[in-house]
Coordinates of C-alpha atoms and ligand atoms in Angstrom, one line a residue:
X1 CA -82.5 -40.3 69.0
X2 CA -84.6 -38.1 71.2
X3 CA -82.7 -36.5 74.0
X4 CA -85.6 -34.7 75.2
X5 CA -88.4 -36.5 77.1
X6 CA -91.1 -34.7 79.0
X7 CA -92.8 -36.3 81.8
X8 CA -95.1 -35.1 84.6
X9 CA -97.5 -33.4 82.1
X10 CA -99.7 -30.8 83.8
X11 CA -101.2 -29.1 80.8
X12 CA -103.2 -26.0 81.5
X13 CA -106.0 -24.9 79.2
X14 CA -105.3 -22.4 76.6
X15 CA -106.1 -19.0 78.0
X16 CA -106.0 -15.8 76.0
X17 CA -104.6 -13.9 79.0
X18 CA -102.0 -16.5 79.7
X19 CA -101.1 -18.8 82.3
X20 CA -101.0 -18.4 86.0
X21 CA -98.9 -21.5 85.9
X22 CA -97.0 -22.7 88.9
X23 CA -93.6 -23.8 87.5
X24 CA -91.8 -24.3 90.7
X25 CA -89.8 -27.6 90.5
X26 CA -88.1 -29.3 87.6
X27 CA -86.0 -32.4 87.6
X28 CA -83.4 -33.0 84.9
X29 CA -81.8 -36.4 84.5
X30 CA -78.6 -36.7 82.4
X31 CA -78.4 -40.0 80.5
X32 CA -74.8 -40.1 79.0
X33 CA -74.4 -42.7 76.3
X34 CA -71.5 -43.9 74.3
X35 CA -73.7 -44.0 71.2
X36 CA -74.9 -40.4 71.5
X37 CA -74.0 -38.3 68.5
X38 CA -71.7 -35.3 68.4
X39 CA -73.5 -32.0 68.0
X40 CA -72.3 -30.7 64.6
X41 CA -70.9 -27.2 65.0
X42 CA -72.7 -26.3 61.8
X43 CA -76.0 -26.2 63.9
X44 CA -74.7 -22.8 65.0
X45 CA -74.4 -21.6 61.4
X46 CA -75.5 -18.2 60.1
X47 CA -77.4 -17.1 57.0
X48 CA -76.1 -14.1 55.1
X49 CA -78.3 -13.0 52.2
X50 CA -78.2 -10.0 49.8
X51 CA -81.2 -8.6 51.6
X52 CA -81.5 -5.1 53.2
X53 CA -78.3 -4.4 55.0
X54 CA -77.2 -7.9 55.9
X55 CA -74.3 -7.8 53.4
X56 CA -74.0 -4.2 52.4
X57 CA -73.6 -2.1 55.5
X58 CA -73.8 -5.1 57.8
X59 CA -70.7 -7.0 56.8
X60 CA -69.3 -5.2 53.8
X61 CA -68.7 -1.5 53.5
X62 CA -66.0 -1.5 50.8
X63 CA -62.3 -0.6 51.1
X64 CA -62.9 3.2 50.7
X65 CA -65.5 3.4 53.5
X66 CA -64.8 5.7 56.5
X67 CA -66.2 2.9 58.7
X68 CA -63.1 1.0 60.0
X69 CA -62.7 -2.0 57.8
X70 CA -60.2 -4.7 56.7
X71 CA -60.3 -5.2 52.9
X72 CA -63.8 -3.8 52.9
X73 CA -65.3 -5.9 55.8
X74 CA -66.3 -4.0 58.9
X75 CA -63.8 -4.5 61.7
X76 CA -66.4 -4.5 64.5
X77 CA -68.5 -7.2 62.6
X78 CA -65.3 -9.3 61.9
X79 CA -64.6 -9.3 65.7
X80 CA -68.2 -10.3 66.4
X81 CA -67.9 -13.2 64.0
X82 CA -64.7 -14.4 65.6
X83 CA -66.1 -14.0 69.1
X84 CA -69.1 -16.0 68.2
X85 CA -67.0 -18.8 66.6
X86 CA -69.4 -18.7 63.6
X87 CA -68.8 -22.2 62.1
X88 CA -70.6 -21.7 58.8
X89 CA -72.2 -19.0 56.6
X90 CA -74.9 -19.6 53.9
X91 CA -74.7 -17.2 51.0
X92 CA -76.0 -15.5 48.7
X93 CA -79.6 -16.3 49.6
X94 CA -82.5 -17.2 50.2
X95 CA -84.7 -16.1 47.4
X96 CA -81.9 -13.8 46.2
X97 CA -79.9 -16.9 45.3
X98 CA -82.3 -17.9 42.6
X99 CA -81.8 -14.6 40.7
X100 CA -78.1 -14.3 41.3
X101 CA -75.7 -14.8 38.4
X102 CA -72.2 -15.4 39.8
X103 CA -70.4 -14.1 36.8
X104 CA -71.8 -10.6 37.6
X105 CA -69.9 -10.7 40.9
X106 CA -66.4 -11.5 39.7
X107 CA -63.7 -9.4 38.0
X108 CA -62.9 -5.8 38.4
X109 CA -65.5 -4.0 40.5
X110 CA -66.0 -1.2 38.1
X111 CA -67.1 -3.7 35.3
X112 CA -69.6 -5.6 37.4
X113 CA -73.1 -4.9 36.3
X114 CA -75.7 -3.5 38.7
X115 CA -78.8 -5.5 39.4
X116 CA -82.2 -5.0 40.9
X117 CA -82.9 -7.1 43.9
X118 CA -86.4 -8.0 42.9
X119 CA -87.1 -10.1 45.9
X120 CA -86.1 -7.6 48.5
X121 CA -87.4 -4.1 48.1
X122 CA -86.2 -3.5 44.5
X123 CA -82.9 -2.3 45.8
X124 CA -80.3 -1.8 43.2
X125 CA -77.0 -3.3 44.1
X126 CA -73.5 -3.0 42.4
X127 CA -72.3 -6.6 42.9
X128 CA -69.3 -5.4 44.7
X129 CA -69.7 -8.3 47.2
X130 CA -69.3 -11.4 45.1
X131 CA -67.6 -14.8 45.1
X132 CA -64.1 -13.6 46.0
X133 CA -65.4 -11.3 48.8
X134 CA -67.5 -14.1 50.3
X135 CA -65.0 -17.0 50.0
X136 CA -62.1 -14.8 51.2
X137 CA -64.2 -13.8 54.2
X138 CA -64.8 -17.4 55.1
X139 CA -61.2 -18.3 54.6
X140 CA -59.9 -15.4 56.7
X141 CA -62.3 -16.3 59.6
X142 CA -62.1 -20.1 59.3
X143 CA -65.8 -20.2 58.6
X144 CA -67.2 -23.0 56.4
X145 CA -68.8 -21.5 53.3
X146 CA -72.2 -22.8 52.2
X147 CA -73.1 -21.7 48.6
X148 CA -76.7 -21.7 47.6
X149 CA -76.9 -22.2 43.9
X150 CA -79.3 -20.6 41.4
X151 CA -81.7 -23.3 40.1
X152 CA -84.8 -21.1 39.7
X153 CA -83.5 -18.8 37.0
X154 CA -80.0 -20.2 36.3
X155 CA -78.8 -23.1 34.3
X156 CA -77.0 -26.4 35.0
X157 CA -74.0 -25.1 33.1
X158 CA -73.9 -21.9 35.1
X159 CA -73.8 -23.7 38.5
X160 CA -71.4 -26.3 37.2
X161 CA -69.0 -23.6 36.2
X162 CA -69.3 -21.8 39.4
X163 CA -68.3 -24.9 41.3
X164 CA -65.4 -25.3 38.9
X165 CA -64.4 -21.6 39.3
X166 CA -64.2 -22.0 43.0
X167 CA -62.7 -25.4 43.4
X168 CA -60.7 -26.5 40.2
X169 CA -56.9 -26.1 40.1
X170 CA -56.8 -26.0 36.3
X171 CA -59.0 -25.5 33.3
X172 CA -60.8 -22.5 31.9
X173 CA -62.7 -21.5 35.0
X174 CA -59.6 -21.8 37.2
X175 CA -57.8 -19.6 34.7
X176 CA -60.5 -16.9 35.0
X177 CA -60.2 -17.1 38.8
X178 CA -56.5 -16.7 38.6
X179 CA -56.9 -13.7 36.3
X180 CA -59.3 -12.3 38.9
X181 CA -56.5 -12.5 41.5
X182 CA -57.0 -15.8 43.3
X183 CA -54.4 -18.5 42.4
X184 CA -55.4 -21.4 44.7
X185 CA -58.9 -22.9 44.6
X186 CA -61.0 -22.4 47.7
X187 CA -62.3 -25.3 49.7
X188 CA -66.0 -25.7 49.3
X189 CA -68.1 -28.4 51.0
X190 CA -71.7 -27.3 51.2
X191 CA -73.6 -26.7 48.0
X192 CA -77.3 -26.0 48.0
X193 CA -79.1 -27.1 44.8
X194 CA -81.8 -24.4 44.8
X195 CA -83.6 -22.7 47.6
X196 CA -87.4 -22.9 48.4
X197 CA -87.9 -24.5 45.0
X198 CA -91.6 -24.9 46.2
X199 CA -91.9 -21.1 46.3
X200 CA -89.5 -18.3 45.3
X201 CA -87.0 -20.7 43.9
X202 CA -89.2 -21.8 41.0
X203 CA -92.7 -22.8 42.3
X204 CA -91.9 -26.4 41.5
X205 CA -93.7 -29.6 42.5
X206 CA -91.6 -32.1 44.6
X207 CA -91.6 -34.6 41.7
X208 CA -90.3 -32.0 39.3
X209 CA -87.7 -30.7 41.7
X210 CA -86.4 -34.2 42.5
X211 CA -85.4 -34.6 38.8
X212 CA -83.9 -31.2 38.8
X213 CA -81.8 -32.1 41.8
X214 CA -80.6 -35.3 40.1
X215 CA -79.7 -33.4 37.0
X216 CA -77.9 -30.5 38.6
X217 CA -76.0 -32.6 41.1
X218 CA -74.7 -34.8 38.3
X219 CA -72.8 -31.9 36.8
X220 CA -71.6 -30.3 40.0
X221 CA -68.3 -32.2 40.1
X222 CA -65.6 -32.8 42.8
X223 CA -62.5 -31.2 41.4
X224 CA -59.0 -31.9 42.7
X225 CA -60.0 -33.7 45.9
X226 CA -62.7 -31.2 46.9
X227 CA -65.7 -33.1 48.2
X228 CA -69.1 -31.4 47.8
X229 CA -71.8 -32.1 50.2
X230 CA -75.0 -31.6 48.1
X231 CA -78.0 -30.3 49.7
X232 CA -81.5 -30.6 48.3
X233 CA -84.1 -27.8 48.7
X234 CA -86.3 -29.3 51.3
X235 CA -89.7 -28.6 52.9
X236 CA -91.4 -25.5 54.1
X237 CA -92.2 -26.2 57.8
X238 CA -95.1 -28.7 57.9
X239 CA -94.9 -29.9 54.3
X240 CA -94.2 -33.6 55.0
X241 CA -95.1 -34.7 51.4
X242 CA -92.2 -32.6 50.1
X243 CA -89.7 -34.5 52.2
X244 CA -91.3 -37.8 51.3
X245 CA -91.3 -37.3 47.6
X246 CA -87.8 -35.9 47.4
X247 CA -86.3 -38.6 49.6
X248 CA -88.0 -41.3 47.5
X249 CA -86.9 -39.9 44.2
X250 CA -83.6 -38.2 44.9
X251 CA -82.5 -39.1 48.4
X252 CA -79.8 -41.4 47.3
X253 CA -78.0 -38.6 45.5
X254 CA -78.4 -36.0 48.4
X255 CA -76.1 -35.5 51.3
X256 CA -78.6 -33.3 53.1
X257 CA -82.0 -32.0 52.7
X258 CA -83.1 -28.6 54.1
X259 CA -86.1 -27.6 56.2
X260 CA -87.2 -24.0 56.7
X261 CA -89.1 -22.9 59.8
X262 CA -90.1 -19.4 60.8
X263 CA -92.0 -18.5 63.9
X264 CA -95.0 -17.0 62.2
X265 CA -98.6 -18.3 62.1
X266 CA -100.2 -15.5 60.1
X267 CA -98.1 -14.0 57.3
X268 CA -100.4 -11.0 57.0
X269 CA -100.2 -10.2 60.7
X270 CA -96.8 -11.2 61.9
X271 CA -96.8 -8.7 64.9
X272 CA -94.3 -6.4 66.4
X273 CA -90.9 -7.5 67.7
X274 CA -91.2 -5.1 70.6
X275 CA -94.8 -4.7 71.4
X276 CA -96.5 -7.8 72.6
X277 CA -98.6 -9.1 75.5
X278 CA -98.3 -12.1 77.7
X279 CA -100.5 -14.2 75.4
X280 CA -98.3 -13.4 72.4
X281 CA -95.2 -14.3 74.5
X282 CA -96.4 -17.8 75.3
X283 CA -97.8 -18.3 71.8
X284 CA -94.3 -17.7 70.5
X285 CA -92.7 -20.1 73.0
X286 CA -95.1 -22.8 71.7
X287 CA -94.4 -21.9 68.1
X288 CA -90.7 -22.2 68.7
X289 CA -91.0 -25.5 70.5
X290 CA -93.1 -26.9 67.6
X291 CA -89.8 -27.4 65.7
X292 CA -89.3 -30.5 67.9
X293 CA -92.4 -32.2 66.5
X294 CA -91.6 -31.0 63.0
X295 CA -88.1 -32.4 63.0
X296 CA -89.3 -35.7 64.5
X297 CA -91.8 -36.1 61.8
X298 CA -89.6 -35.2 58.9
X299 CA -86.9 -37.4 60.4
X300 CA -89.3 -40.4 60.6
X301 CA -90.1 -39.9 56.9
X302 CA -86.4 -39.8 56.1
X303 CA -85.9 -43.0 58.1
X304 CA -88.1 -44.9 55.6
X305 CA -85.6 -44.2 52.9
X306 CA -82.4 -43.7 54.9
X307 CA -82.6 -45.7 58.1
X308 CA -78.8 -45.3 58.6
X309 CA -79.3 -41.6 58.8
X310 CA -76.7 -40.8 56.2
X311 CA -78.7 -37.8 54.8
X312 CA -78.7 -34.8 57.1
X313 CA -81.7 -32.7 57.9
X314 CA -80.5 -29.2 57.7
X315 CA -82.7 -26.4 59.2
X316 CA -80.9 -23.9 56.9
X317 CA -83.4 -21.0 57.7
X318 CA -85.1 -20.6 61.0
X319 CA -86.0 -17.9 63.5
X320 CA -88.5 -15.2 64.4
X321 CA -90.1 -13.0 61.6
X322 CA -91.8 -9.8 62.7
X323 CA -93.2 -6.8 61.0
X324 CA -90.4 -4.5 60.0
X325 CA -89.5 -1.6 62.3
X326 CA -91.7 1.4 61.5
X327 CA -90.3 3.7 58.9
X328 CA -88.0 1.0 57.4
X329 CA -88.2 -0.5 54.0
X330 CA -90.8 -3.3 54.1
X331 CA -88.6 -5.4 51.8
X332 CA -85.5 -5.2 54.0
X333 CA -86.9 -7.2 56.9
X334 CA -85.3 -5.1 59.6
X335 CA -86.6 -6.0 63.1
X336 CA -85.6 -5.5 66.7
X337 CA -84.6 -8.4 68.9
X338 CA -85.8 -8.6 72.5
X339 CA -85.3 -11.0 75.4
X340 CA -88.2 -12.9 74.0
X341 CA -86.2 -13.7 70.8
X342 CA -83.4 -14.9 72.9
X343 CA -85.7 -17.5 74.5
X344 CA -86.7 -18.7 71.0
X345 CA -83.1 -19.1 70.0
X346 CA -82.3 -21.1 73.1
X347 CA -85.4 -23.4 72.8
X348 CA -84.6 -24.0 69.1
X349 CA -80.9 -24.8 69.8
X350 CA -81.9 -27.1 72.6
X351 CA -84.2 -29.0 70.1
X352 CA -81.6 -29.0 67.4
X353 CA -79.0 -30.5 69.7
X354 CA -81.4 -33.1 70.9
X355 CA -81.8 -34.3 67.2
X356 CA -78.1 -34.2 66.5
X357 CA -78.2 -37.7 65.0
X358 CA -80.2 -36.3 62.0
X359 CA -79.9 -32.5 62.2
X360 CA -76.4 -31.7 61.0
X361 CA -76.8 -28.0 60.3
X362 CA -79.0 -25.1 61.1
X363 CA -78.7 -21.5 59.9
X364 CA -80.5 -18.7 61.9
X365 CA -82.1 -16.1 59.6
X366 CA -80.1 -13.9 59.4
X367 CA -76.7 -12.8 60.6
X368 CA -76.9 -9.0 60.4
X369 CA -79.8 -6.4 60.3
X370 CA -82.3 -8.9 58.9
X371 CA -84.9 -10.9 60.8
X372 CA -83.6 -12.5 64.0
X373 CA -80.1 -11.1 63.7
X374 CA -77.0 -11.5 65.8
X375 CA -76.2 -7.8 65.4
X376 CA -77.6 -4.6 64.1
X377 CA -75.6 -1.8 62.4
X378 CA -76.3 1.9 61.9
X379 CA -73.5 3.7 60.1
X380 CA -70.3 3.0 62.1
X381 CA -72.2 1.7 65.1
X382 CA -73.1 -1.8 66.0
X383 CA -75.2 -3.5 68.7
X384 CA -75.2 -7.1 69.7
X385 CA -78.6 -8.6 70.1
X386 CA -80.0 -10.9 72.9
X387 CA -79.9 -13.6 70.3
X388 CA -76.2 -13.1 69.8
X389 CA -75.6 -13.7 73.5
X390 CA -77.5 -17.0 73.4
X391 CA -75.3 -18.2 70.5
X392 CA -72.2 -17.0 72.5
X393 CA -73.2 -18.9 75.6
X394 CA -73.9 -22.1 73.6
X395 CA -70.4 -22.2 72.0
X396 CA -69.3 -25.0 74.2
X397 CA -71.9 -27.2 72.6
X398 CA -70.3 -26.9 69.1
X399 CA -68.8 -30.2 68.2
X400 CA -69.3 -31.6 71.7
X401 CA -70.8 -35.0 72.4
X402 CA -74.5 -34.9 73.2
X403 CA -75.6 -36.0 76.6
X404 CA -79.1 -37.1 76.3
X405 CA -81.4 -36.0 79.1
X406 CA -84.9 -36.1 80.4
X407 CA -86.7 -33.0 81.8
X408 CA -89.6 -33.4 84.1
X409 CA -91.2 -30.0 83.6
X410 CA -94.6 -28.6 83.7
X411 CA -96.1 -28.2 80.3
X412 CA -98.3 -25.4 79.3
X413 CA -100.9 -25.2 76.6
X414 CA -100.7 -22.0 74.6
X415 CA -102.7 -20.2 71.9
X416 CA -103.4 -22.5 68.9
X417 CA -103.4 -25.5 71.3
X418 CA -99.6 -25.9 71.2
X419 CA -97.9 -27.3 74.2
X420 CA -94.5 -26.2 75.5
X421 CA -92.5 -27.2 78.5
X422 CA -91.7 -24.3 80.9
X423 CA -88.1 -25.5 81.1
X424 CA -86.1 -27.1 78.2
X425 CA -82.4 -28.0 78.4
X426 CA -79.5 -29.4 76.6
X427 CA -76.2 -31.0 77.7
X428 CA -73.0 -32.0 76.1
X429 CA -69.4 -33.0 76.9
X430 CA -66.2 -31.8 75.3
X431 CA -62.6 -32.0 76.6
X432 CA -63.6 -32.9 80.0
X433 CA -66.1 -30.1 80.5
X434 CA -69.8 -30.8 80.8
X435 CA -72.0 -28.0 79.7
X436 CA -75.7 -27.7 80.5
X437 CA -77.9 -25.0 79.1
X438 CA -81.4 -24.4 80.3
X439 CA -84.3 -22.0 79.4
X440 CA -87.2 -20.9 81.7
X441 CA -89.9 -19.3 79.6
X442 CA -92.0 -18.3 82.6
X443 CA -92.5 -14.5 82.7
X444 CA -92.9 -14.4 86.4
X445 CA -91.7 -17.6 88.2
X446 CA -88.3 -18.8 89.0
X447 CA -87.9 -22.6 88.9
X448 CA -86.0 -24.8 91.3
X449 CA -84.0 -27.2 89.2
X450 CA -82.5 -30.4 90.4
X451 CA -80.1 -32.2 88.0
X452 CA -79.1 -35.8 88.4
X453 CA -75.6 -35.9 86.9
X454 CA -75.8 -39.7 86.5
X455 CA -72.3 -40.3 87.7
X456 CA -70.6 -37.6 85.8
X457 CA -67.8 -36.5 88.0
X458 CA -68.0 -32.8 88.8
X459 CA -66.8 -30.7 91.7
X460 CA -66.7 -27.2 90.2
X461 CA -69.4 -25.3 88.5
X462 CA -69.4 -21.9 86.9
X463 CA -72.2 -20.2 84.9
X464 CA -73.5 -17.5 82.7
X465 CA -77.0 -16.0 82.4
X466 CA -79.0 -14.0 79.9
X467 CA -82.0 -12.4 81.4
X468 CA -83.6 -9.0 81.7
X469 CA -86.0 -7.0 83.9
X470 CA -88.6 -6.8 81.2
X471 CA -89.2 -9.3 78.5
X472 CA -89.5 -6.4 76.0
X473 CA -85.9 -5.3 76.7
X474 CA -83.6 -5.0 73.8
X475 CA -80.2 -3.5 73.0
X476 CA -80.2 -0.2 71.1
X477 CA -77.7 2.2 69.6
X478 CA -76.2 4.7 72.0
X479 CA -77.6 2.9 75.1
X480 CA -76.1 0.6 77.7
X481 CA -76.8 -2.9 76.8
X482 CA -80.0 -4.2 78.6
X483 CA -79.6 -7.8 77.7
X484 CA -76.2 -9.4 77.8
X485 CA -74.3 -12.3 79.2
X486 CA -73.6 -12.0 83.0
X487 CA -71.9 -14.4 85.4
X488 CA -74.3 -16.7 87.2
X489 CA -73.1 -18.2 90.5
X490 CA -76.4 -19.6 91.8
X491 CA -75.6 -23.4 91.0
X492 CA -74.3 -25.8 93.6
X493 CA -72.9 -29.3 93.0
X494 CA -73.1 -31.8 95.7
X495 CA -73.3 -35.7 95.9
X496 CA -73.7 -36.1 92.1
X497 CA -76.5 -33.5 91.9
X498 CA -76.6 -30.0 90.7
X499 CA -79.2 -27.6 92.1
X500 CA -80.1 -24.0 91.1
X501 CA -82.9 -21.6 91.0
X502 CA -83.5 -20.8 87.3
X503 CA -84.8 -17.2 87.1
X504 CA -87.9 -16.3 85.2
X505 CA -87.3 -15.5 81.4
X506 CA -83.7 -16.6 81.5
X507 CA -81.1 -18.7 79.7
X508 CA -78.5 -20.2 81.9
X509 CA -75.5 -22.2 80.8
X510 CA -73.3 -24.1 83.4
X511 CA -69.9 -25.6 83.0
X512 CA -68.9 -28.4 85.2
X513 CA -65.4 -29.8 85.7
X514 CA -63.8 -32.3 88.1
Ligands
AHR601 O1 -84.9 -15.2 55.1 C1 -85.7 -14.5 54.2 C2 -86.3 -15.3 53.2 O2 -87.1 -16.3 53.8 C3 -85.4 -16.1 52.3 O3 -84.8 -15.4 51.3 C4 -86.2 -17.2 51.8 O4 -85.5 -18.4 51.5 C5 -87.3 -17.4 52.8 O5 -88.5 -17.4 52.4

């Protein structure tokens, strides 16, 4: 189902010094439907890889650290995870997963071997954060764990035993787990069979990988009532052939297939997170919105083999990817996060929600200190990014029933010929509360929005806004937050319609009740 229909197209020509567009009025029509899907909370999932300081320093500092911690996890970060109601975390990679041998990360810490993180800067790590540390974190915070298994350099036996170690009540692997201090099995649903097997996960062809998936998934068993949801390593962005071949050859054995999409066009010139011009801004908005087309096309291919939409399309890596901050390790992917990144997050989440019938999970890359992060840490300090605040304001959409909608917005043409609506939106209903989120990507024009509530009874409206004076604004250590969530009281509900002025470069979320 497409929730998002654009009408009233008024495309402007691509201009390098970007659009003097006149985005003044937008109409949104809600189209509630009994058959609309629920927006899986897993769409608001996070990706936590052994990369740079995502795990070490970002989440885990160890029990002996002077940084305030609980059993080795940073207290400030634990609180941020709770506040964000993070539903799911994917671990240990990424590319790292295909060189990770889980046995190195269990048992007494002093006996755990050190390893070189060959993918990410050659950093040597001590394996002090392993299976117990990850699974206990998830359990403590009520976060669904998603384990990404090593297919590239591991074996079927190794992955099968890892599943047994985590989920079996009895047997040799359960015995080992108990000896390592954990009596009860953990609950594990999401299991990734490889990561980017077309690239860092083994440079395979889709035909070869389909067979590998079939083989691995045969031996990853359901122990003692645990039910695995097995995820195939899916396509890189526009590689539709990958989805086609994998669905044809292995789709019947998959519960989900992944899709990776980063907002990059030229991997040799990714650009700066903080220094960009107007043209760069609108290019990025177009690139972010392209995920809509991508999901539609992958989904159409999946429909050929799975018309009932049993298999989920899981965007288990997505987000902006900029040049690293000057002076930082190029392999650690540490970047700043501006108001522009917040707009990307909101556009993407709007799109994912609109495809909730097929998209059952998405994990932004990555949770801490890497790529489009929720938070940045420096020693004992932490800042919350503009992207964090988008995720916070979208919490009401988690596990809410989608309300399909139409947006009648101006559409602009940006660099590379991509088209993007000036306003995108998403709506859902849960526990009698209707939530509507909207993004205005214009750098200089507020938009008058008129929403037809289509009979949804509402008399009270409250709201929150994320915006900033300058699109380049970001939150930094030791400074007052420039981009944060603030109350928004500019919306009025009357005679079944909601009206507001949506400020330039803003994300607004409204809650409506009777
Ligand atoms: O998120 C960083 C990396 O991007 C991941 O490790 C890999 O899967 C992808 O290429």
